Coordinates of C-alpha atoms in Angstrom, one line a residue:
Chain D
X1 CA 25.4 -15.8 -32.3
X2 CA 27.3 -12.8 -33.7
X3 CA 27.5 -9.5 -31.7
X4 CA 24.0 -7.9 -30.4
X5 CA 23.0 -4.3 -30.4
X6 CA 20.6 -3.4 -27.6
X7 CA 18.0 -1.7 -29.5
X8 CA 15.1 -1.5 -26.7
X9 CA 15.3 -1.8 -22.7
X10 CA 11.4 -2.0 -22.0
X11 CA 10.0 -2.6 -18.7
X12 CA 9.2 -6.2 -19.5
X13 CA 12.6 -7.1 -22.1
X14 CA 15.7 -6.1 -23.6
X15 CA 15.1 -6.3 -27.5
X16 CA 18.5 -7.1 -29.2
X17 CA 18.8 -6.3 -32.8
X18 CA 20.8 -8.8 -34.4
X19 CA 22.1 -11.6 -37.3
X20 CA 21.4 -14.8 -36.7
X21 CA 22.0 -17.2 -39.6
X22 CA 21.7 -14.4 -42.4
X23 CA 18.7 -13.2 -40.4
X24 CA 18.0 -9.8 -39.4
X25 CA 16.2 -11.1 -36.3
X26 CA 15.1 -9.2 -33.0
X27 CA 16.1 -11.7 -29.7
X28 CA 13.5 -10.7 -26.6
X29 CA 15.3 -11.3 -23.5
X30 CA 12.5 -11.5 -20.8
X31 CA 14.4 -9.6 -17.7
X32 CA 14.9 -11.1 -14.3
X33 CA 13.5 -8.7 -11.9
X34 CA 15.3 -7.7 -9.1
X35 CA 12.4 -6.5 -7.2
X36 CA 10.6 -10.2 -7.4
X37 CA 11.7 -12.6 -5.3
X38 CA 13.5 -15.9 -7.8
X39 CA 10.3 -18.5 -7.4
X40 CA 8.1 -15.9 -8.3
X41 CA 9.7 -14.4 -11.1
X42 CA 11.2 -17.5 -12.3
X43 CA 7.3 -19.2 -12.8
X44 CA 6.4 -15.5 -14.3
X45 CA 9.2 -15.3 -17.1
X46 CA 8.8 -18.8 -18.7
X47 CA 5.1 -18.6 -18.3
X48 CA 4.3 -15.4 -20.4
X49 CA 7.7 -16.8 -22.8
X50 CA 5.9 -19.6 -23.4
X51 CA 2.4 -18.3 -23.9
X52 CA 4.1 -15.7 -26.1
X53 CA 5.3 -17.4 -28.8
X54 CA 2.3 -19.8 -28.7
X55 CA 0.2 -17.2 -29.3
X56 CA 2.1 -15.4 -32.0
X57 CA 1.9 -18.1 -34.2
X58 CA -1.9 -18.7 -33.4
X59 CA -2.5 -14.9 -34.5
X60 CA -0.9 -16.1 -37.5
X61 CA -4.0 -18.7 -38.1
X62 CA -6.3 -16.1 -37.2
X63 CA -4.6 -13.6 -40.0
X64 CA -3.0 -10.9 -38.1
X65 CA 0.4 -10.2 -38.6
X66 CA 3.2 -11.0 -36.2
X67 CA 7.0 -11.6 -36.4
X68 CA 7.9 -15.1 -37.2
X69 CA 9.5 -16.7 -34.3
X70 CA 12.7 -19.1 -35.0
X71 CA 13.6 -19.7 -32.1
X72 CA 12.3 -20.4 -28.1
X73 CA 14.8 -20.5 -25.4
X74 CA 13.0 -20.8 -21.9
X75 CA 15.9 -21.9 -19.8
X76 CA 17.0 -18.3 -20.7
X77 CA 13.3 -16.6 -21.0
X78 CA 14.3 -15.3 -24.5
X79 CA 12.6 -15.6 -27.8
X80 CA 14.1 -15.1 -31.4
X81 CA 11.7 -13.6 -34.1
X82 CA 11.7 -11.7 -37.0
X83 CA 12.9 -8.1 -36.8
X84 CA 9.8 -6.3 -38.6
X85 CA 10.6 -2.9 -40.4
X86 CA 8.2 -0.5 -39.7
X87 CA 7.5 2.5 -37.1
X88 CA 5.1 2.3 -34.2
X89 CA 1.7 3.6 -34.5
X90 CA 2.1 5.8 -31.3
X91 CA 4.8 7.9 -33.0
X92 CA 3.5 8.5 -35.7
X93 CA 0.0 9.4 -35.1
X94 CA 0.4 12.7 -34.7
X95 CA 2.0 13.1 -38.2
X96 CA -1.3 11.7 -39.5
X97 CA -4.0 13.2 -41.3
X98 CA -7.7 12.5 -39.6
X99 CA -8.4 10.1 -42.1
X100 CA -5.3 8.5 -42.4
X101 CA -6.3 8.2 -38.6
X102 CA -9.4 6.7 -38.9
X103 CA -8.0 4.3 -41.0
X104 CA -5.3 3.0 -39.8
X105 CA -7.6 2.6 -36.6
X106 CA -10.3 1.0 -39.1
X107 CA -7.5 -1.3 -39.7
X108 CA -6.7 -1.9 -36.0
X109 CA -9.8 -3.0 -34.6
X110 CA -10.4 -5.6 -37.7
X111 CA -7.1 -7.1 -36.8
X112 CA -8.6 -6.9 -32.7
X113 CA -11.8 -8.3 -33.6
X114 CA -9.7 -11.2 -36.1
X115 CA -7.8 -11.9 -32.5
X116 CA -10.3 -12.1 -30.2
X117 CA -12.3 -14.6 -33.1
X118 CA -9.7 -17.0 -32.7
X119 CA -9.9 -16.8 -28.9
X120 CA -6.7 -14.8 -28.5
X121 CA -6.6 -11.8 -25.8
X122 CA -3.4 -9.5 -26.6
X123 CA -3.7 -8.1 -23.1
X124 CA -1.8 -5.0 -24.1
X125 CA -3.0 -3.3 -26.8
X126 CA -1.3 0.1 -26.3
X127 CA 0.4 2.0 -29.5
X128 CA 3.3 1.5 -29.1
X129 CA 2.9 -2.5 -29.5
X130 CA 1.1 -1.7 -32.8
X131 CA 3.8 -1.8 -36.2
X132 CA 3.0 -0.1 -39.5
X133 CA 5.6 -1.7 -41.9
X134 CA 6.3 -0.1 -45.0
X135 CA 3.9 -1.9 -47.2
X136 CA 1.0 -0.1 -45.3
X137 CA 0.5 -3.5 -42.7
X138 CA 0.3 -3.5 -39.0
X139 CA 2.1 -5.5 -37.1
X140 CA 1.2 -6.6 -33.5
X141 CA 4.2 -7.4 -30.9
X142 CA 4.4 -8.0 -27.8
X143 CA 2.1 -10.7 -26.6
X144 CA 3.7 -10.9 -23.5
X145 CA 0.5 -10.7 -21.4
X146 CA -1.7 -12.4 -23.8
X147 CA -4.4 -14.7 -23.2
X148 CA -5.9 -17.4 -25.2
X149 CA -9.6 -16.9 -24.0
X150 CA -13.1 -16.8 -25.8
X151 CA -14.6 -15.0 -22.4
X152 CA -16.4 -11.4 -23.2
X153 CA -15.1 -10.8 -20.0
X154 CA -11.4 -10.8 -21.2
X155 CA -12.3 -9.3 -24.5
X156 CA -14.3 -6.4 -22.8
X157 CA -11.0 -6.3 -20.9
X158 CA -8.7 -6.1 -23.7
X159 CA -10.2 -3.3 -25.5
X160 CA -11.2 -1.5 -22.2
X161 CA -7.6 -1.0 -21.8
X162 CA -7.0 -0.1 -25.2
X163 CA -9.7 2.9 -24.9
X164 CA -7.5 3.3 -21.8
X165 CA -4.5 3.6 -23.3
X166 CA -5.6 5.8 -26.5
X167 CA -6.8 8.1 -24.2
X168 CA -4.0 8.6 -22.2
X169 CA -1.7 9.1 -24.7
X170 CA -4.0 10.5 -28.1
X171 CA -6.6 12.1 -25.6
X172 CA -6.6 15.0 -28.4
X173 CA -8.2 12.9 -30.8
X174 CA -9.0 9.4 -28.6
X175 CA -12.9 9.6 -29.0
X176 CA -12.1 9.1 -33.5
X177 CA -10.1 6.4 -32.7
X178 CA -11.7 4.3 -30.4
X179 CA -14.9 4.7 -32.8
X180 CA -12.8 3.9 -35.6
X181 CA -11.6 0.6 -33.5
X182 CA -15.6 0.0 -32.7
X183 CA -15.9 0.1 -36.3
X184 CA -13.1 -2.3 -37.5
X185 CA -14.2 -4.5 -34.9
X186 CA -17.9 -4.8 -36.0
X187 CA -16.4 -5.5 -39.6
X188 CA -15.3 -8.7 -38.1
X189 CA -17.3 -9.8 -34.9
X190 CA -20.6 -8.0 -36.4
X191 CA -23.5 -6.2 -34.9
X192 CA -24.3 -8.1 -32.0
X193 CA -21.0 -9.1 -31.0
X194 CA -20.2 -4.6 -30.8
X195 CA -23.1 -4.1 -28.9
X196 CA -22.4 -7.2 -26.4
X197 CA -18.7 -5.8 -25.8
X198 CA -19.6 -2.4 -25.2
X199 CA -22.0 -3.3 -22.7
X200 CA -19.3 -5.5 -21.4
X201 CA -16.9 -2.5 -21.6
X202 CA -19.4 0.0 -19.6
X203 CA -19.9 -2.9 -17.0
X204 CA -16.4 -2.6 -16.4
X205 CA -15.6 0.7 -16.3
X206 CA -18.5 0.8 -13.9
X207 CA -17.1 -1.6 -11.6
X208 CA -13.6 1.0 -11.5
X209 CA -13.3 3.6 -8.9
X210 CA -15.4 6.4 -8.6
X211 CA -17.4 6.7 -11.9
X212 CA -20.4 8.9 -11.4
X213 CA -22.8 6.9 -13.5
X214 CA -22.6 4.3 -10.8
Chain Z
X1 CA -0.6 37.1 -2.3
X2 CA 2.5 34.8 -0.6
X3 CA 1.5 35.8 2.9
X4 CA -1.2 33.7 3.5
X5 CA -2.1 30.5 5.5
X6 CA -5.2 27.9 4.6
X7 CA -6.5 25.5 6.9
X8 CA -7.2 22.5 5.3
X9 CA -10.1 19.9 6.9
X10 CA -9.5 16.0 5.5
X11 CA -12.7 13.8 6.0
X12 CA -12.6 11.3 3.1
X13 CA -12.8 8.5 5.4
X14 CA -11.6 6.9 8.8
X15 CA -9.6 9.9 9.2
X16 CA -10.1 13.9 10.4
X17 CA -7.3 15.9 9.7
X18 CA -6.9 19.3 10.2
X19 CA -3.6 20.9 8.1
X20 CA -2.5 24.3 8.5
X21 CA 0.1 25.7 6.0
X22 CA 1.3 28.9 5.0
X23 CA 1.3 29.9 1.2
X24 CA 4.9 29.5 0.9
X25 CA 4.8 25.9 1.6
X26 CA 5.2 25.6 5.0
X27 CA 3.8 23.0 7.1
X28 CA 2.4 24.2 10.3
X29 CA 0.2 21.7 12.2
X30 CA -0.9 18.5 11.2
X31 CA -3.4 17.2 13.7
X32 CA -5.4 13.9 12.9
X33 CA -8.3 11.9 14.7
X34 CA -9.1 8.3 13.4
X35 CA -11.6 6.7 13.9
X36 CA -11.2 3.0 15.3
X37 CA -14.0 0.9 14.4
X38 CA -15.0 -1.8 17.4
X39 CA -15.1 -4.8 14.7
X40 CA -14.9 -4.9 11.1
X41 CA -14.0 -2.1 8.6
X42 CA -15.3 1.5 8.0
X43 CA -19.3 2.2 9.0
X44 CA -19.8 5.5 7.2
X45 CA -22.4 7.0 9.3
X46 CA -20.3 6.3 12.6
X47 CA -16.9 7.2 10.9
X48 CA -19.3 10.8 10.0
X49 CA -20.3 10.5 14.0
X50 CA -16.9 10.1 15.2
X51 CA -15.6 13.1 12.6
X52 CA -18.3 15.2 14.2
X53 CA -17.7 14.4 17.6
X54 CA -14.1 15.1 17.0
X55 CA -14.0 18.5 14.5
X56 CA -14.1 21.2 16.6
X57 CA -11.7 19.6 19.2
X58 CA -9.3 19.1 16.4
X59 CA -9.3 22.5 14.9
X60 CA -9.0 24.6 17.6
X61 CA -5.8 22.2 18.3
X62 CA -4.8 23.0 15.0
X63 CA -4.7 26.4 15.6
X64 CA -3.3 26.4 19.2
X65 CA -0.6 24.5 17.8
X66 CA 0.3 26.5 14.7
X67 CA 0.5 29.5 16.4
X68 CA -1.7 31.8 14.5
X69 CA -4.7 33.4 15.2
X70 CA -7.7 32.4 13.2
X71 CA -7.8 36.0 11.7
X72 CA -4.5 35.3 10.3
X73 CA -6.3 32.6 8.1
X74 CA -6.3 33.7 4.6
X75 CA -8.2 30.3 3.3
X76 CA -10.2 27.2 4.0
X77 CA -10.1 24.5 1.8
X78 CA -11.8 20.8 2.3
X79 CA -11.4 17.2 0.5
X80 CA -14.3 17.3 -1.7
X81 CA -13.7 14.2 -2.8
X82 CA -14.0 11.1 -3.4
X83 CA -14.8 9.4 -0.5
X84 CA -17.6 8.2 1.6
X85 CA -20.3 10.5 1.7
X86 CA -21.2 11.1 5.2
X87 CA -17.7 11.6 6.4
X88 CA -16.8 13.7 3.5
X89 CA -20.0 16.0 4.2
X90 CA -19.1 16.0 7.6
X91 CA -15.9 17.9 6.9
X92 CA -17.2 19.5 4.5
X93 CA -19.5 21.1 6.8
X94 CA -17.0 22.0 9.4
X95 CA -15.4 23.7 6.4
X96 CA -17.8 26.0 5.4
X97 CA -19.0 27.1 8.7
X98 CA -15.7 28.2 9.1
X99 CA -15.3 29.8 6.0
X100 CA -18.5 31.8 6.6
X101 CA -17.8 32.6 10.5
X102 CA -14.3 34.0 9.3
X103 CA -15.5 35.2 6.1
X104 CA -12.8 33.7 4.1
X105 CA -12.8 31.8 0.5
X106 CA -13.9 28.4 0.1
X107 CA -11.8 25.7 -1.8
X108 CA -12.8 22.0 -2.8
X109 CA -10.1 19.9 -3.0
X110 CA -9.6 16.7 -4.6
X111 CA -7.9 14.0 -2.3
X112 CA -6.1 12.3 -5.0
X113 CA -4.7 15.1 -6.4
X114 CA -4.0 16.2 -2.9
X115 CA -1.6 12.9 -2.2
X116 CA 0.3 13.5 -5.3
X117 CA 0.6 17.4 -4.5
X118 CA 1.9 17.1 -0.7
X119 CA 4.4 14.0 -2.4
X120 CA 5.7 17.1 -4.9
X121 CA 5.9 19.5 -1.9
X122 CA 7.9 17.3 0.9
X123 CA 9.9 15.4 -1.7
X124 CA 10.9 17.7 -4.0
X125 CA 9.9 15.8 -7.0
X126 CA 8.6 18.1 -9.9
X127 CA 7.2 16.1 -12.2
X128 CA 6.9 12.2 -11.0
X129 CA 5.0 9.0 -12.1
X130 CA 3.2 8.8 -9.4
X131 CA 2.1 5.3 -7.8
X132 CA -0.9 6.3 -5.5
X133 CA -1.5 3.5 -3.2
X134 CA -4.0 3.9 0.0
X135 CA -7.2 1.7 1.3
X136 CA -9.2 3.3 -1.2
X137 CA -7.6 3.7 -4.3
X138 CA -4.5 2.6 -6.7
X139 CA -3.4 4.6 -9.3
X140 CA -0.4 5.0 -11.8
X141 CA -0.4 8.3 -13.0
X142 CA 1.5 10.8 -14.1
X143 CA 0.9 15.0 -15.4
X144 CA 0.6 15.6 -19.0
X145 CA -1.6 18.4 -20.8
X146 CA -3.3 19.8 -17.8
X147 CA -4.5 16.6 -15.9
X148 CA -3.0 14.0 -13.3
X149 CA -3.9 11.2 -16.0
X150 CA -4.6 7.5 -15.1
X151 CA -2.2 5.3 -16.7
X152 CA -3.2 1.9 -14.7
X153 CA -5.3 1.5 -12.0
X154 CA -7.5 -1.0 -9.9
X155 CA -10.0 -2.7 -11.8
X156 CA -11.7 -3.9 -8.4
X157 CA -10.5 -3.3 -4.9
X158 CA -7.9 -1.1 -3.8
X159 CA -4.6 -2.5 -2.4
X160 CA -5.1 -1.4 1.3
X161 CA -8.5 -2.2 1.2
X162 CA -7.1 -5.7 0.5
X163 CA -4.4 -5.3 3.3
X164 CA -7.2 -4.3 5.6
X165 CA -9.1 -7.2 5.0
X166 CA -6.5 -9.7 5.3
X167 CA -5.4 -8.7 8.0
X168 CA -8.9 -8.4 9.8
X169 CA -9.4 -12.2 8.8
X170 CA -6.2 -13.4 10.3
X171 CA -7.9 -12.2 13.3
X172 CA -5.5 -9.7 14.3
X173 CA -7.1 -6.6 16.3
X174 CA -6.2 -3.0 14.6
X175 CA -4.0 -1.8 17.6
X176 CA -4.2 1.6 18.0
X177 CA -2.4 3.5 15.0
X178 CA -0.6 0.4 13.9
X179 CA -1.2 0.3 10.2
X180 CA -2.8 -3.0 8.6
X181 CA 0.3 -3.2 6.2
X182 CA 2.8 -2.9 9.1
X183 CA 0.9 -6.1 10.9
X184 CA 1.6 -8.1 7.4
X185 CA 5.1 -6.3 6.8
X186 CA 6.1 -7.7 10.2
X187 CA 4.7 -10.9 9.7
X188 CA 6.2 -10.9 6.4
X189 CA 9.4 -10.3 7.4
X190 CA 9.7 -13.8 9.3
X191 CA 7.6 -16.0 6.4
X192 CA 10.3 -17.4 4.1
X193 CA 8.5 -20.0 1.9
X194 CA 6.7 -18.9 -1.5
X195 CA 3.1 -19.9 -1.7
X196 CA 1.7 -19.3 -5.2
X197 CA -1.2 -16.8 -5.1
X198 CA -3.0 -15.4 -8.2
X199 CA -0.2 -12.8 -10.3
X200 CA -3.4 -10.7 -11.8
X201 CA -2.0 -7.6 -14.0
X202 CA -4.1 -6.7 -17.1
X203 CA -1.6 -4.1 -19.2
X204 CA -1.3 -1.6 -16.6
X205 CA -4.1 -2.4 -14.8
X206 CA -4.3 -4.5 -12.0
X207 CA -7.0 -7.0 -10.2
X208 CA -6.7 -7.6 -6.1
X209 CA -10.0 -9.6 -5.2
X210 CA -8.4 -12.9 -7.0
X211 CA -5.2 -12.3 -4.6
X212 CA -7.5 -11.8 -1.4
X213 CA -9.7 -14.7 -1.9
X214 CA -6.9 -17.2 -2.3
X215 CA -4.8 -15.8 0.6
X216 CA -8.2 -15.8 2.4
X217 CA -8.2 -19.4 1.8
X218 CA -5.1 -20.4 2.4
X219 CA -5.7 -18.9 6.4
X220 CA -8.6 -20.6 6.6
X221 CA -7.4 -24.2 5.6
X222 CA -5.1 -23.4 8.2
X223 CA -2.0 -26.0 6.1
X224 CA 0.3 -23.0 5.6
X225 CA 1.7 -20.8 8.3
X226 CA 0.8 -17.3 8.9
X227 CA 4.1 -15.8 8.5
X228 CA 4.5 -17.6 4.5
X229 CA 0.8 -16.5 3.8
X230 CA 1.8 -12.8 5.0
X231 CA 5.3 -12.8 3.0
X232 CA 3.5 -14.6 -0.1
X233 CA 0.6 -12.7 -0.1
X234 CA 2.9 -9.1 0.0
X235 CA 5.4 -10.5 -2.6
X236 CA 2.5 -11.1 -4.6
X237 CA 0.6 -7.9 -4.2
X238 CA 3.5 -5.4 -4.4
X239 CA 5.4 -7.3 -7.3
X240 CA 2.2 -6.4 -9.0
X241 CA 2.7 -2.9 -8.6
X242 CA 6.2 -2.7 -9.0
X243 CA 5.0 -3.9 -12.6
X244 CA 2.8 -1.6 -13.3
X245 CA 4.5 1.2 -12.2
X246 CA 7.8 0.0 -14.4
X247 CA 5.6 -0.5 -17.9
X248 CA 3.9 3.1 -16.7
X249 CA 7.6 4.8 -16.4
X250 CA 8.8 2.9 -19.6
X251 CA 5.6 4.2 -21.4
X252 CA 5.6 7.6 -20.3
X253 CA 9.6 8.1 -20.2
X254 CA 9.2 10.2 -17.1
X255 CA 12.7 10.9 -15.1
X256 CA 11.2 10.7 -11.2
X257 CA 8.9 8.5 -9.0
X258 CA 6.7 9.1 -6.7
X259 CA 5.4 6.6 -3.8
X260 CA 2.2 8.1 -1.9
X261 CA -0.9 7.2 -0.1
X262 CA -0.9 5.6 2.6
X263 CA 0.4 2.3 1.7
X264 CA 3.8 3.9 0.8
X265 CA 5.0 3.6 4.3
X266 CA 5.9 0.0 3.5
X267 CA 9.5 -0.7 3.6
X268 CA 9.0 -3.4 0.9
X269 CA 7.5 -1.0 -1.8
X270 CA 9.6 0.9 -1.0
X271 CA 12.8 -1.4 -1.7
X272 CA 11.1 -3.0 -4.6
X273 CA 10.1 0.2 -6.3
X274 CA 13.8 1.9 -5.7
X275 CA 15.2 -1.3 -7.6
X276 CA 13.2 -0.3 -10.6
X277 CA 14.1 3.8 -10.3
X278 CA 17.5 2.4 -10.1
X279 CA 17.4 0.2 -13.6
X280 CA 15.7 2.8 -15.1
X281 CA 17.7 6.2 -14.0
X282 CA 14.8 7.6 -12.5
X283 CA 15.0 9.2 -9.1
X284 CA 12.9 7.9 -6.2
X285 CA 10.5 9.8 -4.0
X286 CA 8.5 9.0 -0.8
X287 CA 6.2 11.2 0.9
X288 CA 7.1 11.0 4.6
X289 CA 5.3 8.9 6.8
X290 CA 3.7 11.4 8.7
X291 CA 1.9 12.4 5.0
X292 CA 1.3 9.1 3.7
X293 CA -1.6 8.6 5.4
X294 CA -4.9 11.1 5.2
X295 CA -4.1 14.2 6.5
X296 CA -5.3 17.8 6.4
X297 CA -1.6 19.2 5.2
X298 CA -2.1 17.9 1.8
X299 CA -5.8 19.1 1.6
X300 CA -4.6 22.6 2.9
X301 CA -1.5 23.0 0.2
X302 CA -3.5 21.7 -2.4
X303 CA -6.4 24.6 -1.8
X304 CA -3.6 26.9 -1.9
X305 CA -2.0 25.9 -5.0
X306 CA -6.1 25.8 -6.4
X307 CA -7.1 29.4 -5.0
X308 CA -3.6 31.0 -6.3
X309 CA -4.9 29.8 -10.2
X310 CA -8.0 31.8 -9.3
X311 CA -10.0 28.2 -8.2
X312 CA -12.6 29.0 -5.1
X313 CA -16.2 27.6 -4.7
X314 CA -19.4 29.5 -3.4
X315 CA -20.5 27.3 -0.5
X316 CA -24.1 27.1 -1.8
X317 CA -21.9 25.0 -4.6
X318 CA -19.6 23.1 -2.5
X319 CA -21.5 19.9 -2.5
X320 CA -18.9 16.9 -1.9
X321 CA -18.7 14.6 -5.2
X322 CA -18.1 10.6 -3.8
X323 CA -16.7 9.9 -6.9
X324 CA -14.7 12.8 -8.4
X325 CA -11.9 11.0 -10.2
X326 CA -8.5 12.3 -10.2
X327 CA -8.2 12.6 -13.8
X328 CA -11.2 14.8 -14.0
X329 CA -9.0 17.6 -12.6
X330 CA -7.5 20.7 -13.9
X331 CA -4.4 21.4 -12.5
X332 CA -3.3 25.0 -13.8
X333 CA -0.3 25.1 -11.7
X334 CA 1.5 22.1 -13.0
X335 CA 4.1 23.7 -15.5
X336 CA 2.6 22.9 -19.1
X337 CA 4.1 19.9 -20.8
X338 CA 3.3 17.7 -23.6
X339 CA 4.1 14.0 -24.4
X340 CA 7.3 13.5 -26.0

């Protein structure tokens, strides 16, 4: 392997940015974490390594983008995959017109409802793990905490959190986007499926702390 | 304006707490009353009894002890919520009779917000991600665009409520103001083998009930011993929120962390959390022990910061609300910043 340019230290990896045979490839080195004691972290590195690049290539199957993976190292927790040119949806949302907004988030809850009808969980469906490439695609990363799963209870889950996380960080325009998700989603899953996970979804905000509809 | 002093009454739960504080920031009583259930966790109506047994005792300690005269009081402010009703009305009663007998404004403060605040007060810390962790609640969160938001929370029980109820079912009597995380910490301390127990993080959220059953189990089967159970089931749990609160400061790209609630006096989260500050250049803030725990100091400095930004409530309004979320809350007097 040639020389290595840290290009991301996230909370979960270190993404290196570099050439491996004539590839511009991206290497995700799971971290060892300090704060976890060796057994524990150990079983949690190769665990979500392994599950990750399963589950990339299953997304695949099920049509959504992802970067190709080459290569799985587990001794070393690290995965080689395609580096995918592109920016991240949660920078440039705010650059976006309302209706570029809504479809782009159209777009994003297809590719959701595409996952979760292949029995795939992404389990962290925040922005930032979101890729618009420079053909107009999106690609999802990340699927360190995915799940493969055909449970509501984990779908409800999934895009619970990603309500969660639009709203923390879009809260000016979250309520669009999340309906624009609902809407993408329905394209896929349908009518009944919608209605089923936002039942799910108000079950489980319910069961949170302190919600006054309780 | 910066001459004042509120008493501040805390009665979300198990604890009355009586805070006095001067406008400037300084702490001049903190007087606290638990109540110690005989068996079994907190019965709101006698947790409400014991608060009313206890409130006037406590205040006028409060006062003897600060030093002032109650005509010096320039404020009264009360958790509002969330918390369990009768004990929260409880204070909140003692609260407004006060107010009225002294004639003085009337502020409803929000206990969350409150733990973060007296963290940013003692500490120093200006604008943290905080990681909120008591027996009711568990919260990542950090200050953007007017609000405490919620970046990850509990999606069931609340880590000290699952530290409680461990410990009650290894059979271990609460001992009077010995914390249920200190009984596990110490036991903790002497387990050394690594039973596997459910690892449950959902994106930033995070699950406990899975954790408590199976460590549950594992002291009922009576195979392991206690001191591995203890040390797995605390590895487990605060790895968990070490997590969280690491994808929460890589997310938000804040430069300080804060550790409060009452949970915080754990030596473990502590160490675990100061690794990840460390990694990340962050700088790392506890509240001190004395705060970390409900008290009436964080209620009273809280109502202060509220009634300078022009926030009071009539008392014919001041009903308590059980369920008042922390990131329903306006915060004027956090310095206005946006994300990125």
């Amino acid at each position: 392997m040639k020389k290595e340019v840290l290009i991301k230290k996230g909370a979960e990896a270190s993404l290196y940015l570099q050439n491996w045979h004539n590839r511009k490839v991206i290497m995700k080195k799971r971290l060892s974490k300090k704060y976890r004691i060796p057994e524990l972290d150990k079983t949690i590195q190769a665990q979500r390594t392994k599950r990750e690049s399963q589950i990339m290539h299953k997304a695949k199957e099920a049509g959504v983008s992802t970067p190709i993976v080459y290569f799985v190292d587990l001794q070393n927790s690290t995965i080689v995959m395609e580096y995918i040119e592109g920016k991240q949806v949660k920078q440039i949302l705010n650059e976006m017109s309302p209706n570029e907004r809504t479809k782009i988030f159209t777009c994003i809850g297809e590719l959701v409802g595409k996952l979760h009808a292949a029995g795939i969980v992404h389990g962290d469906l925040t922005t930032s793990n979101m890729i618009l490439t420079q053909k107009g695609d999106i690609v999802f990363i990340d699927f360190g905490l995915s799940e493969q799963t055909w449970e509501v209870e984990a779908r409800g889950v999934d895009l619970h959190l990603m309500k969660r996380a639009i709203m923390s960080t879009h809260f000016m325009y979250a309520d669009e986007c999340f309906k624009a998700v609902l809407d993408g989603y329905q394209k896929v899953m349908g009518k009944k499926a919608v209605a089923e996970i936002l039942d799910k979804i108000a079950e489980i905000e319910r069961r949170g702390r302190y919600i006054t509809e309780r | 304006m910066s001459n004042g002093y509120c008493l501040g009454i805390e009665s979300t739960a198990d604890d009355f707490g009586v805070g006095i504080v001067s406008f400037k920031g300084e702490i001049l009583t903190n007087i606290n009353n638990s109540y110690i259930p005989e068996k079994g966790g907190i019965h709101p109506r006698e947790a409400a009894r014991h608060h009313a047994d206890v409130a006037g005792k406590v205040i006028t300690e409060a006062l003897k002890r600060s030093k002032i005269e109650p005509k010096d009081l320039t404020l009264i402010a009360f958790s509002q919520g969330p918390g369990l009703g009768p004990c929260l009305r409880t204070g909140a009663t003692a609260a407004r009779s006060l107010a009225l007998y002294l004639n003085l404004p009337l502020v409803g403060v929000n206990h969350c917000v409150a733990h973060i605040e007296i963290g940013k007060l003692t500490t120093g810390a200006t604008d943290p991600l905080t990681l909120y962790v008591s027996g009711g609640n568990t919260i990542v969160s950090a200050y953007e665009l007017g609000k405490y938001r919620i970046f990850g929370e509990t999606l069931d029980i609340a880590v000290g409520n699952c530290l409680d109820v461990f410990v009650r079912e290894l059979g271990i009597k609460f001992e009077g103001g010995k914390a249920p995380g200190r009984i596990v910490e110490e036991l903790a301390a002497k387990g050394k083998k690594y039973i596997p127990l459910p690892y449950t993080v959902k994106g930033m959220d995070l699950s406990f009930s899975g954790l408590l059953t199976a460590a549950v189990s594992l002291l009922k089967e009576k195979k392991c011993n206690i001191e591995d159970v203890c040390f797995s089931f605390q590895e487990t749990a605060f790895s968990m929120l070490t997590e969280v609160t690491e994808r929460a400061l890589a997310h938000t790209e804040k430069k300080e962390v804060l550790l409060t609630g009452g949970v915080a006096a754990n030596s473990r989260l502590q160490a675990m959390l100061k690794i990840v500050c460390e990694e990340h250049n962050a700088r790392f803030f506890v509240v001190p022990k004395e705060y970390s725990a409900d008290n009436g100091v964080m209620i009273a400095w809280t109502g202060i910061l509220s009634y300078l930004h022009g926030i009071t409530v009539p008392v014919e309004k001041s009903f308590v609300r059980t369920k008042w979320r922390l990131d329903e809350v306006e915060v004027p007097w956090v310095e206005k910043r946006s994300l990125n």
